[in-house]
């Protein structure tokens, strides 16, 4: 996949690609990453891409509704160890 990402100049591309966890669904419109908005999450505010809704809907559908318990899966791709 690394060679594929290097094939096109980012500044002239219509799309960008984040990580390969969801396959082609992660090709997103570059215009959605060109500006950021301040968004509140719990007790803090963070800058997030302005096209967050489009991005999340393309990956998860209605991401504001929890799936049934038996369909919930973790998205933690890291392993942590206590030393």
mmCIF file of N, CA and C in Angstrom:
data_model
loop_
_atom_site.group_PDB
_atom_site.id
_atom_site.type_symbol
_atom_site.label_atom_id
_atom_site.label_comp_id
_atom_site.label_asym_id
_atom_site.label_seq_id
_atom_site.Cartn_x
_atom_site.Cartn_y
_atom_site.Cartn_z
ATOM 1 N N UNK A 1 0.816 -1.197 0.000
ATOM 2 C CA UNK A 1 0.000 0.000 0.000
ATOM 3 C C UNK A 1 0.861 1.262 0.000
ATOM 4 N N UNK A 2 2.039 1.214 0.539
ATOM 5 C CA UNK A 2 2.895 2.396 0.596
ATOM 6 C C UNK A 2 3.185 2.929 -0.799
ATOM 7 N N UNK A 3 3.484 2.056 -1.749
ATOM 8 C CA UNK A 3 3.765 2.498 -3.113
ATOM 9 C C UNK A 3 2.559 3.196 -3.731
ATOM 10 N N UNK A 4 1.374 2.685 -3.454
ATOM 11 C CA UNK A 4 0.147 3.281 -3.989
ATOM 12 C C UNK A 4 -0.043 4.708 -3.478
ATOM 13 N N UNK A 5 0.256 4.945 -2.209
ATOM 14 C CA UNK A 5 0.089 6.280 -1.637
ATOM 15 C C UNK A 5 1.104 7.267 -2.202
ATOM 16 N N UNK A 6 2.248 6.809 -2.625
ATOM 17 C CA UNK A 6 3.285 7.686 -3.157
ATOM 18 C C UNK A 6 3.088 7.992 -4.642
ATOM 19 N N UNK A 7 2.175 7.316 -5.272
ATOM 20 C CA UNK A 7 1.993 7.450 -6.718
ATOM 21 C C UNK A 7 1.443 8.819 -7.124
ATOM 22 N N UNK A 8 0.639 9.441 -6.251
ATOM 23 C CA UNK A 8 -0.027 10.691 -6.611
ATOM 24 C C UNK A 8 0.407 11.833 -5.695
ATOM 25 N N UNK A 9 0.476 13.013 -6.245
ATOM 26 C CA UNK A 9 0.820 14.204 -5.484
ATOM 27 C C UNK A 9 -0.388 14.617 -4.649
ATOM 28 N N UNK A 10 -0.212 14.722 -3.338
ATOM 29 C CA UNK A 10 -1.322 15.035 -2.433
ATOM 30 C C UNK A 10 -1.993 16.358 -2.798
ATOM 31 N N UNK A 11 -1.212 17.360 -3.139
ATOM 32 C CA UNK A 11 -1.784 18.682 -3.415
ATOM 33 C C UNK A 11 -2.656 18.710 -4.670
ATOM 34 N N UNK A 12 -2.526 17.713 -5.528
ATOM 35 C CA UNK A 12 -3.317 17.673 -6.755
ATOM 36 C C UNK A 12 -4.369 16.570 -6.744
ATOM 37 N N UNK A 13 -4.503 15.879 -5.633
ATOM 38 C CA UNK A 13 -5.436 14.758 -5.546
ATOM 39 C C UNK A 13 -6.789 15.214 -5.009
ATOM 40 N N UNK A 14 -7.827 14.519 -5.418
ATOM 41 C CA UNK A 14 -9.171 14.789 -4.925
ATOM 42 C C UNK A 14 -9.408 14.059 -3.597
ATOM 43 N N UNK A 15 -8.671 12.982 -3.363
ATOM 44 C CA UNK A 15 -8.879 12.139 -2.196
ATOM 45 C C UNK A 15 -7.631 12.039 -1.328
ATOM 46 N N UNK A 16 -7.820 11.615 -0.090
ATOM 47 C CA UNK A 16 -6.709 11.261 0.781
ATOM 48 C C UNK A 16 -7.054 9.935 1.441
ATOM 49 N N UNK A 17 -6.066 9.290 1.995
ATOM 50 C CA UNK A 17 -6.230 7.973 2.589
ATOM 51 C C UNK A 17 -5.569 7.975 3.957
ATOM 52 N N UNK A 18 -6.272 7.517 4.989
ATOM 53 C CA UNK A 18 -5.710 7.552 6.347
ATOM 54 C C UNK A 18 -4.979 6.267 6.692
ATOM 55 N N UNK A 19 -5.707 5.255 7.089
ATOM 56 C CA UNK A 19 -5.110 3.988 7.492
ATOM 57 C C UNK A 19 -5.862 2.846 6.839
ATOM 58 N N UNK A 20 -5.224 1.718 6.664
ATOM 59 C CA UNK A 20 -5.845 0.632 5.890
ATOM 60 C C UNK A 20 -6.756 -0.307 6.677
ATOM 61 N N UNK A 21 -7.455 0.167 7.692
ATOM 62 C CA UNK A 21 -8.296 -0.734 8.471
ATOM 63 C C UNK A 21 -9.633 -1.030 7.795
ATOM 64 N N UNK A 22 -10.147 -0.126 6.973
ATOM 65 C CA UNK A 22 -11.463 -0.294 6.373
ATOM 66 C C UNK A 22 -11.408 -0.425 4.851
ATOM 67 N N UNK A 23 -10.247 -0.593 4.297
ATOM 68 C CA UNK A 23 -10.126 -0.744 2.848
ATOM 69 C C UNK A 23 -10.469 0.533 2.105
ATOM 70 N N UNK A 24 -11.136 0.405 0.989
ATOM 71 C CA UNK A 24 -11.420 1.546 0.123
ATOM 72 C C UNK A 24 -12.356 2.557 0.764
ATOM 73 N N UNK A 25 -13.073 2.199 1.816
ATOM 74 C CA UNK A 25 -13.954 3.156 2.492
ATOM 75 C C UNK A 25 -13.171 4.292 3.123
ATOM 76 N N UNK A 26 -11.871 4.112 3.311
ATOM 77 C CA UNK A 26 -11.089 5.173 3.944
ATOM 78 C C UNK A 26 -10.536 6.189 2.956
ATOM 79 N N UNK A 27 -10.823 6.050 1.688
ATOM 80 C CA UNK A 27 -10.484 7.106 0.738
ATOM 81 C C UNK A 27 -11.501 8.207 0.968
ATOM 82 N N UNK A 28 -11.047 9.352 1.416
ATOM 83 C CA UNK A 28 -11.945 10.447 1.750
ATOM 84 C C UNK A 28 -11.628 11.676 0.901
ATOM 85 N N UNK A 29 -12.604 12.552 0.773
ATOM 86 C CA UNK A 29 -12.406 13.775 0.000
ATOM 87 C C UNK A 29 -11.390 14.671 0.694
ATOM 88 N N UNK A 30 -10.408 15.111 -0.060
ATOM 89 C CA UNK A 30 -9.367 15.972 0.503
ATOM 90 C C UNK A 30 -9.946 17.282 1.035
ATOM 91 N N UNK A 31 -10.984 17.795 0.378
ATOM 92 C CA UNK A 31 -11.574 19.071 0.816
ATOM 93 C C UNK A 31 -12.083 18.986 2.260
ATOM 94 N N UNK A 32 -12.405 17.770 2.728
ATOM 95 C CA UNK A 32 -12.872 17.604 4.102
ATOM 96 C C UNK A 32 -11.746 17.738 5.122
ATOM 97 N N UNK A 33 -10.503 17.773 4.655
ATOM 98 C CA UNK A 33 -9.354 17.913 5.553
ATOM 99 C C UNK A 33 -8.689 19.274 5.437
ATOM 100 N N UNK A 34 -9.217 20.147 4.612
ATOM 101 C CA UNK A 34 -8.555 21.429 4.366
ATOM 102 C C UNK A 34 -8.810 22.469 5.450
ATOM 103 N N UNK A 35 -9.853 22.283 6.244
ATOM 104 C CA UNK A 35 -10.116 23.230 7.324
ATOM 105 C C UNK A 35 -10.566 22.451 8.553
ATOM 106 N N UNK A 36 -10.473 23.117 9.684
ATOM 107 C CA UNK A 36 -10.779 22.465 10.951
ATOM 108 C C UNK A 36 -11.750 23.318 11.751
ATOM 109 N N UNK A 37 -12.517 22.656 12.605
ATOM 110 C CA UNK A 37 -13.474 23.333 13.475
ATOM 111 C C UNK A 37 -13.191 22.922 14.915
ATOM 112 N N UNK A 38 -13.487 23.827 15.833
ATOM 113 C CA UNK A 38 -13.319 23.537 17.249
ATOM 114 C C UNK A 38 -14.553 22.787 17.735
ATOM 115 N N UNK A 39 -14.345 21.630 18.325
ATOM 116 C CA UNK A 39 -15.461 20.775 18.734
ATOM 117 C C UNK A 39 -15.299 20.363 20.191
ATOM 118 N N UNK A 40 -16.371 20.467 20.956
ATOM 119 C CA UNK A 40 -16.335 20.100 22.380
ATOM 120 C C UNK A 40 -16.508 18.594 22.526
ATOM 121 N N UNK A 41 -15.668 17.991 23.368
ATOM 122 C CA UNK A 41 -15.792 16.585 23.748
ATOM 123 C C UNK A 41 -15.596 16.515 25.248
ATOM 124 N N UNK A 42 -16.653 16.159 25.936
ATOM 125 C CA UNK A 42 -16.675 16.135 27.395
ATOM 126 C C UNK A 42 -16.222 17.487 27.944
ATOM 127 N N UNK A 43 -15.139 17.559 28.686
ATOM 128 C CA UNK A 43 -14.711 18.821 29.299
ATOM 129 C C UNK A 43 -13.639 19.566 28.510
ATOM 130 N N UNK A 44 -13.381 19.146 27.292
ATOM 131 C CA UNK A 44 -12.309 19.759 26.507
ATOM 132 C C UNK A 44 -12.807 20.129 25.121
ATOM 133 N N UNK A 45 -12.026 20.957 24.449
ATOM 134 C CA UNK A 45 -12.305 21.298 23.050
ATOM 135 C C UNK A 45 -11.108 20.892 22.198
ATOM 136 N N UNK A 46 -11.417 20.376 21.008
ATOM 137 C CA UNK A 46 -10.381 19.898 20.096
ATOM 138 C C UNK A 46 -10.675 20.392 18.689
ATOM 139 N N UNK A 47 -9.632 20.613 17.911
ATOM 140 C CA UNK A 47 -9.808 20.908 16.487
ATOM 141 C C UNK A 47 -9.942 19.591 15.744
ATOM 142 N N UNK A 48 -10.988 19.496 14.950
ATOM 143 C CA UNK A 48 -11.212 18.304 14.138
ATOM 144 C C UNK A 48 -11.462 18.740 12.698
ATOM 145 N N UNK A 49 -11.311 17.817 11.767
ATOM 146 C CA UNK A 49 -11.509 18.163 10.361
ATOM 147 C C UNK A 49 -12.954 18.589 10.135
ATOM 148 N N UNK A 50 -13.144 19.578 9.282
ATOM 149 C CA UNK A 50 -14.484 20.127 9.055
ATOM 150 C C UNK A 50 -15.427 19.096 8.434
ATOM 151 N N UNK A 51 -14.908 18.133 7.723
ATOM 152 C CA UNK A 51 -15.745 17.107 7.088
ATOM 153 C C UNK A 51 -15.903 15.859 7.934
ATOM 154 N N UNK A 52 -15.851 16.012 9.254
ATOM 155 C CA UNK A 52 -15.917 14.839 10.134
ATOM 156 C C UNK A 52 -17.197 14.038 9.948
ATOM 157 N N UNK A 53 -18.330 14.705 9.767
ATOM 158 C CA UNK A 53 -19.602 13.987 9.640
ATOM 159 C C UNK A 53 -19.610 13.106 8.394
ATOM 160 N N UNK A 54 -19.166 13.658 7.276
ATOM 161 C CA UNK A 54 -19.093 12.886 6.028
ATOM 162 C C UNK A 54 -18.167 11.683 6.204
ATOM 163 N N UNK A 55 -17.009 11.920 6.816
ATOM 164 C CA UNK A 55 -16.028 10.868 7.030
ATOM 165 C C UNK A 55 -16.595 9.752 7.907
ATOM 166 N N UNK A 56 -17.183 10.112 9.029
ATOM 167 C CA UNK A 56 -17.724 9.104 9.947
ATOM 168 C C UNK A 56 -18.910 8.351 9.344
ATOM 169 N N UNK A 57 -19.772 9.058 8.623
ATOM 170 C CA UNK A 57 -20.913 8.373 7.993
ATOM 171 C C UNK A 57 -20.464 7.403 6.911
ATOM 172 N N UNK A 58 -19.412 7.745 6.182
ATOM 173 C CA UNK A 58 -18.952 6.836 5.133
ATOM 174 C C UNK A 58 -18.340 5.567 5.718
ATOM 175 N N UNK A 59 -17.804 5.650 6.931
ATOM 176 C CA UNK A 59 -17.222 4.475 7.583
ATOM 177 C C UNK A 59 -18.234 3.674 8.386
ATOM 178 N N UNK A 60 -19.136 4.372 9.107
ATOM 179 C CA UNK A 60 -19.989 3.691 10.079
ATOM 180 C C UNK A 60 -21.483 3.821 9.828
ATOM 181 N N UNK A 61 -21.903 4.566 8.818
ATOM 182 C CA UNK A 61 -23.335 4.804 8.657
ATOM 183 C C UNK A 61 -23.800 5.789 9.716
ATOM 184 N N UNK A 62 -24.861 5.470 10.437
ATOM 185 C CA UNK A 62 -25.356 6.350 11.502
ATOM 186 C C UNK A 62 -24.487 6.148 12.744
ATOM 187 N N UNK A 63 -23.385 6.851 12.802
ATOM 188 C CA UNK A 63 -22.413 6.672 13.883
ATOM 189 C C UNK A 63 -22.902 7.208 15.225
ATOM 190 N N UNK A 64 -24.008 7.933 15.240
ATOM 191 C CA UNK A 64 -24.541 8.472 16.497
ATOM 192 C C UNK A 64 -25.446 7.464 17.217
ATOM 193 N N UNK A 65 -25.753 6.355 16.564
ATOM 194 C CA UNK A 65 -26.594 5.333 17.176
ATOM 195 C C UNK A 65 -25.723 4.117 17.506
ATOM 196 N N UNK A 66 -25.759 3.691 18.759
ATOM 197 C CA UNK A 66 -24.980 2.522 19.156
ATOM 198 C C UNK A 66 -25.511 1.266 18.470
ATOM 199 N N UNK A 67 -24.614 0.400 17.991
ATOM 200 C CA UNK A 67 -25.074 -0.876 17.435
ATOM 201 C C UNK A 67 -25.562 -1.786 18.564
ATOM 202 N N UNK A 68 -26.285 -2.841 18.230
ATOM 203 C CA UNK A 68 -26.692 -3.791 19.270
ATOM 204 C C UNK A 68 -25.442 -4.327 19.990
ATOM 205 N N UNK A 69 -25.577 -4.688 21.250
ATOM 206 C CA UNK A 69 -24.420 -5.119 22.038
ATOM 207 C C UNK A 69 -23.639 -6.245 21.382
ATOM 208 N N UNK A 70 -24.335 -7.193 20.764
ATOM 209 C CA UNK A 70 -23.642 -8.333 20.151
ATOM 210 C C UNK A 70 -22.876 -7.958 18.877
ATOM 211 N N UNK A 71 -23.053 -6.733 18.367
ATOM 212 C CA UNK A 71 -22.344 -6.278 17.164
ATOM 213 C C UNK A 71 -21.240 -5.278 17.488
ATOM 214 N N UNK A 72 -21.060 -4.933 18.747
ATOM 215 C CA UNK A 72 -20.038 -3.960 19.136
ATOM 216 C C UNK A 72 -18.670 -4.625 19.173
ATOM 217 N N UNK A 73 -17.709 -3.969 18.550
ATOM 218 C CA UNK A 73 -16.341 -4.493 18.526
ATOM 219 C C UNK A 73 -15.373 -3.368 18.872
ATOM 220 N N UNK A 74 -14.231 -3.738 19.383
ATOM 221 C CA UNK A 74 -13.208 -2.759 19.707
ATOM 222 C C UNK A 74 -12.464 -2.335 18.450
ATOM 223 N N UNK A 75 -11.964 -1.128 18.461
ATOM 224 C CA UNK A 75 -11.149 -0.626 17.357
ATOM 225 C C UNK A 75 -9.740 -0.340 17.845
ATOM 226 N N UNK A 76 -9.359 -0.970 18.923
ATOM 227 C CA UNK A 76 -8.036 -0.763 19.502
ATOM 228 C C UNK A 76 -7.044 -1.680 18.802
ATOM 229 N N UNK A 77 -6.167 -1.095 17.998
ATOM 230 C CA UNK A 77 -5.199 -1.876 17.228
ATOM 231 C C UNK A 77 -3.843 -1.938 17.922
ATOM 232 N N UNK A 78 -3.757 -1.372 19.109
ATOM 233 C CA UNK A 78 -2.494 -1.362 19.851
ATOM 234 C C UNK A 78 -2.555 -2.352 20.997
ATOM 235 N N UNK A 79 -1.390 -2.761 21.434
ATOM 236 C CA UNK A 79 -1.305 -3.634 22.610
ATOM 237 C C UNK A 79 -0.506 -2.902 23.664
ATOM 238 N N UNK A 80 -1.002 -2.955 24.866
ATOM 239 C CA UNK A 80 -0.334 -2.281 25.973
ATOM 240 C C UNK A 80 0.023 -3.310 27.026
ATOM 241 N N UNK A 81 1.161 -3.137 27.620
ATOM 242 C CA UNK A 81 1.624 -4.072 28.643
ATOM 243 C C UNK A 81 2.020 -3.296 29.890
ATOM 244 N N UNK A 82 1.659 -3.829 31.026
ATOM 245 C CA UNK A 82 2.036 -3.253 32.298
ATOM 246 C C UNK A 82 3.349 -3.869 32.720
ATOM 247 N N UNK A 83 4.319 -3.033 33.016
ATOM 248 C CA UNK A 83 5.651 -3.544 33.364
ATOM 249 C C UNK A 83 5.842 -3.544 34.861
#
